[in-house]
Amino acid sequence: MKEIRIALLGSGFVANFYMQGLGNVNGQRVVVNYSRTPRRATAFARRWKISSSTTDLKKLVARDDVDLFVIALPNDAHLEASLLLSRARRNQVCTKPLGRNAREARAMLEAARRSGAIHGYAETEVFAPAVVKAREIIEKGGIGRVLWVRSRESHSGPHSPHFWDIRRTGGGALNDLGCHTIEMARYAFGKEDRIVEVLAWGARLVHHTKTEGEDNALLVLKLASGGVAHCELSWTSKGGLDLRNEIHGDAGSIFTDVTRSTPLTSFTDKPAGYVVEKADLDRGWTRPLPEEAFAYGYQAEMRHFVECVRDGVPPRETYEDGLIVNQILDAGYRSMRASKWVRVKY
């Protein structure tokens, strides 16, 4: 088995989740990590026992001992890093959202296509074991024709300061969380069933001093088949990450609940360590989530991308999917401003 050598670009929240996911993937090794500051690069490498770290992205891209570059940088750094990798014809995977808007995402996709290298869109939701199982049930005809999908992703607010800055990220809660629920809808209905129209609402209800963006949003998606999906997105929901889906067909329904129906419940007088992503309390009644990176899909997506590079085959989630998600998000913001249904511009 050929060992796939990985360069991880980033040293923040999602980079740590990627390292957790990679920890259970055979036949790979992270040989270097990149961060824009020496202190963070060194600390990340030390934490994860990575042999090399750097703050020079151009020199890193020029190395000949890296098979796959994983972009785990803030949203405003995706475009520059991706274009640099494409010019060097390097295999790349990028976290969500692909771009801050469809214009950036399209530039990334077109450059990656010209490079002839592999490009993967790291949307965890459609790699989460519960969601993959749900898709298997749909494909076997278990719930008949999919009619309605409801997805909720909420927590009490972003973990890093830059996420509150909509100029750096591209938007508020809709942009941050909606990319997960949009791709969930596409996965449930089938990608051939295009999302054609959207209706969105968003408002800043709580975090008035932290962001200029919306901290709560609703997004309704109308599909070509006549099906409907609706997405509930919040940066003001207490109690840790709330990640739920409902898929309703004409012959049955499927429900997934990764974070609120965990197999472990505890009551502690004293803090007992990490509970779950975005947890607001670490004592009293809590629902710790075992193997969080596995449950969210980080392990499965990293294994998939490593195998694709090893076998030289396209991933099932590519920059084309990332562009489509950005196009739907852009339509959502147009709808939010106009207070009406708008067509998605592909």
Coordinates of C-alpha atoms in Angstrom, one line a residue, residues 51-317:
S51 CA 7.8 16.3 11.9
S52 CA 7.8 19.6 10.0
S53 CA 6.0 22.9 10.1
T54 CA 6.3 26.1 8.0
T55 CA 4.9 29.6 7.4
D56 CA 6.0 29.7 3.8
L57 CA 3.2 28.4 1.6
K58 CA 4.9 28.9 -1.7
K59 CA 7.9 26.8 -0.6
L60 CA 5.6 24.2 0.8
V61 CA 3.7 23.9 -2.5
A62 CA 6.9 23.4 -4.3
R63 CA 7.9 20.4 -2.2
D64 CA 8.0 17.1 -4.1
D65 CA 7.3 14.8 -1.1
V66 CA 3.6 15.8 -0.6
D67 CA 0.7 13.8 -2.3
L68 CA -2.3 15.7 -0.9
F69 CA -2.8 19.3 0.4
V70 CA -5.7 19.8 2.8
I71 CA -6.9 23.4 3.1
A72 CA -8.2 24.0 6.6
L73 CA -7.7 27.8 6.6
P74 CA -10.1 30.7 7.3
N75 CA -12.6 31.3 4.4
D76 CA -10.8 34.4 3.1
A77 CA -7.6 32.3 2.6
H78 CA -9.2 29.5 0.5
L79 CA -9.0 31.2 -2.9
E80 CA -5.3 32.2 -2.7
A81 CA -4.1 28.8 -1.4
S82 CA -6.2 26.8 -3.9
L83 CA -5.1 28.8 -6.9
L84 CA -1.5 28.4 -5.8
L85 CA -2.0 24.6 -5.6
S86 CA -3.7 24.4 -9.0
R87 CA -0.9 26.3 -10.7
A88 CA 1.5 23.7 -9.3
R89 CA -0.9 20.8 -10.4
R90 CA -1.3 19.5 -6.8
N91 CA -4.0 17.4 -5.4
Q92 CA -6.1 19.4 -3.0
V93 CA -9.1 19.1 -0.5
C94 CA -10.8 22.2 0.9
T95 CA -13.0 22.7 3.9
K96 CA -16.5 24.3 3.7
P97 CA -17.6 26.7 2.3
L98 CA -15.4 26.4 -0.8
G99 CA -15.4 30.2 -1.3
R100 CA -16.9 33.2 0.3
N101 CA -19.2 33.5 -2.7
A102 CA -19.8 31.7 -6.0
R103 CA -17.3 33.9 -7.8
E104 CA -14.5 32.7 -5.6
A105 CA -15.7 29.1 -5.8
R106 CA -15.9 29.1 -9.6
A107 CA -12.4 30.4 -9.8
M108 CA -11.2 27.6 -7.6
L109 CA -13.1 25.0 -9.5
E110 CA -11.9 26.1 -13.0
A111 CA -8.3 26.3 -11.9
A112 CA -8.5 22.9 -10.3
R113 CA -10.0 21.4 -13.4
R114 CA -7.3 22.9 -15.6
S115 CA -4.6 21.5 -13.3
G116 CA -5.8 17.9 -14.0
A117 CA -5.2 17.1 -10.3
I118 CA -7.7 15.7 -7.8
H119 CA -10.0 18.2 -5.9
G120 CA -12.2 17.3 -3.0
Y121 CA -14.8 19.3 -1.1
A122 CA -14.7 18.4 2.6
E123 CA -18.4 18.5 3.6
T124 CA -18.6 16.4 6.6
E125 CA -22.4 16.1 6.8
V126 CA -22.6 13.7 3.8
F127 CA -19.8 11.5 5.2
A128 CA -21.3 11.2 8.7
P129 CA -22.2 7.5 9.3
A130 CA -25.8 8.2 10.3
V131 CA -26.4 10.2 7.1
V132 CA -24.6 7.7 4.9
K133 CA -26.9 5.0 6.3
A134 CA -29.9 7.2 5.7
R135 CA -28.8 7.5 2.0
E136 CA -28.5 3.7 1.8
I137 CA -32.1 3.3 3.1
I138 CA -33.3 5.9 0.5
E139 CA -31.5 4.1 -2.4
K140 CA -33.1 0.7 -1.4
G141 CA -36.5 2.4 -1.6
G142 CA -37.2 2.2 2.1
I143 CA -39.1 5.5 2.3
G144 CA -40.2 5.7 -1.3
R145 CA -39.9 9.0 -3.1
V146 CA -38.2 11.8 -1.0
L147 CA -40.6 14.7 -0.6
W148 CA -39.3 16.8 2.3
V149 CA -36.0 17.3 4.1
R150 CA -35.6 19.2 7.4
S151 CA -32.2 20.0 8.7
R152 CA -31.1 21.9 11.8
E153 CA -27.6 23.0 12.7
S154 CA -27.2 25.3 15.6
H155 CA -25.0 26.3 18.5
S156 CA -24.2 29.4 20.6
G157 CA -21.8 31.0 18.2
P158 CA -18.5 30.6 16.4
H159 CA -15.3 29.4 18.2
S160 CA -12.9 31.8 16.5
P161 CA -13.0 35.6 16.3
H162 CA -12.6 35.8 12.5
F163 CA -15.9 33.9 12.0
W164 CA -17.8 36.9 13.3
D165 CA -16.4 39.1 10.5
I166 CA -18.7 38.7 7.5
R167 CA -16.1 40.3 5.2
R168 CA -13.7 37.5 6.0
T169 CA -16.2 34.7 6.0
G170 CA -18.8 35.7 3.4
G171 CA -21.8 35.9 5.7
G172 CA -23.2 35.0 9.1
A173 CA -25.1 31.9 10.3
L174 CA -26.5 31.1 6.9
N175 CA -23.1 31.0 5.3
D176 CA -21.4 29.2 8.2
L177 CA -24.0 26.5 8.8
G178 CA -26.2 26.5 5.7
C179 CA -23.5 24.9 3.6
H180 CA -24.0 21.7 5.7
T181 CA -27.8 21.6 5.4
I182 CA -27.8 22.4 1.7
E183 CA -25.5 19.5 0.9
M184 CA -27.6 17.3 3.2
A185 CA -30.7 18.1 1.0
R186 CA -28.8 17.4 -2.2
Y187 CA -27.6 14.1 -0.8
A188 CA -31.0 13.1 0.4
F189 CA -32.9 14.0 -2.8
G190 CA -30.1 13.0 -5.1
K191 CA -27.8 15.5 -6.9
E192 CA -29.6 15.0 -10.2
D193 CA -32.7 16.7 -8.5
R194 CA -31.6 20.3 -8.7
I195 CA -32.4 23.0 -6.2
V196 CA -34.1 25.7 -8.4
E197 CA -35.5 28.3 -6.1
V198 CA -34.8 29.5 -2.5
L199 CA -36.6 31.6 0.1
A200 CA -34.5 32.9 3.0
W201 CA -34.9 35.0 6.2
G202 CA -32.1 36.1 8.5
A203 CA -31.7 38.5 11.3
R204 CA -29.3 39.5 14.1
L205 CA -31.2 38.7 17.3
V206 CA -28.5 38.4 20.0
H207 CA -24.9 39.1 18.9
H208 CA -25.3 42.8 18.1
T209 CA -21.8 43.7 19.3
K210 CA -20.0 40.8 17.7
T211 CA -21.1 40.7 14.1
E212 CA -22.8 42.6 11.3
G213 CA -24.2 39.4 10.0
E214 CA -27.3 37.3 10.8
D215 CA -27.0 35.1 13.8
N216 CA -30.2 33.2 12.9
A217 CA -31.5 32.2 9.5
L218 CA -34.1 30.0 7.8
L219 CA -33.7 28.7 4.3
V220 CA -36.3 27.0 2.2
L221 CA -35.1 25.1 -0.9
K222 CA -37.5 24.1 -3.8
L223 CA -36.3 21.2 -6.0
A224 CA -37.0 20.5 -9.6
S225 CA -39.0 17.4 -8.6
G226 CA -41.3 19.5 -6.5
G227 CA -39.7 18.4 -3.3
V228 CA -38.9 20.9 -0.5
A229 CA -36.1 21.2 2.0
H230 CA -35.9 23.6 4.9
C231 CA -32.9 24.5 6.9
E232 CA -32.8 26.0 10.5
L233 CA -29.5 27.8 11.3
S234 CA -28.6 29.5 14.5
W235 CA -25.6 31.0 16.4
T236 CA -27.7 31.6 19.5
S237 CA -28.8 28.1 20.5
K238 CA -27.5 27.0 23.9
G239 CA -26.5 23.5 24.9
G240 CA -23.8 22.6 22.4
L241 CA -24.0 21.7 18.7
D242 CA -27.5 20.6 17.7
L243 CA -27.2 18.5 14.5
R244 CA -30.5 16.9 13.3
N245 CA -32.1 15.8 10.1
E246 CA -35.5 14.5 9.0
I247 CA -36.1 12.9 5.6
H248 CA -39.7 12.3 4.7
G249 CA -40.8 10.2 1.7
D250 CA -44.2 8.9 0.4
A251 CA -43.5 5.5 2.1
G252 CA -41.7 6.4 5.3
S253 CA -39.4 8.7 7.2
I254 CA -35.8 8.8 8.5
F255 CA -34.5 10.7 11.5
T256 CA -30.8 11.4 12.4
D257 CA -29.7 13.1 15.7
V258 CA -25.9 13.0 16.2
T259 CA -25.5 15.3 19.2
R260 CA -28.8 15.2 21.3
S261 CA -29.3 11.5 21.3
T262 CA -25.9 10.3 22.3
P263 CA -25.4 6.9 23.9
L264 CA -23.9 8.6 27.0
T265 CA -25.6 10.8 29.6
S266 CA -23.8 12.0 32.7
F267 CA -24.3 14.2 35.8
T268 CA -21.2 15.7 37.4
D269 CA -20.8 18.1 40.3
K270 CA -17.4 19.2 38.9
P271 CA -16.1 19.8 35.3
A272 CA -15.0 16.5 33.8
G273 CA -13.4 17.6 30.5
Y274 CA -14.6 18.1 27.0
V275 CA -18.2 17.3 26.4
V276 CA -19.2 18.1 22.8
E277 CA -18.5 20.8 20.1
K278 CA -19.7 24.3 21.3
A279 CA -20.8 23.0 24.7
D280 CA -21.8 25.9 27.0
L281 CA -21.4 23.8 30.2
D282 CA -19.1 21.0 31.3
R283 CA -20.9 20.1 34.6
G284 CA -24.4 19.1 35.7
W285 CA -26.4 17.0 33.2
T286 CA -24.4 16.6 29.9
R287 CA -24.4 14.4 26.9
P288 CA -20.8 13.7 26.0
L289 CA -20.3 12.5 22.4
P290 CA -17.8 9.6 22.1
E291 CA -15.7 9.5 18.9
E292 CA -16.8 13.0 17.8
A293 CA -14.7 13.1 14.7
F294 CA -16.1 9.7 13.6
A295 CA -19.7 10.7 14.3
Y296 CA -19.5 14.0 12.4
G297 CA -17.9 12.4 9.3
Y298 CA -14.3 13.7 9.6
Q299 CA -12.8 10.2 9.7
A300 CA -14.9 8.9 6.7
E301 CA -14.2 11.9 4.5
M302 CA -10.4 11.8 5.2
R303 CA -10.3 8.1 4.5
H304 CA -12.2 8.7 1.2
F305 CA -9.9 11.5 0.0
V306 CA -6.8 9.5 0.9
E307 CA -8.1 6.5 -1.0
C308 CA -9.0 8.7 -4.0
V309 CA -5.5 10.1 -4.2
R310 CA -4.0 6.6 -3.8
D311 CA -6.3 5.1 -6.6
G312 CA -6.2 8.2 -8.8
V313 CA -10.0 8.5 -8.9
P314 CA -12.3 11.6 -8.4
P315 CA -13.9 12.0 -5.0
R316 CA -17.7 11.9 -4.6
E317 CA -17.6 15.4 -3.3

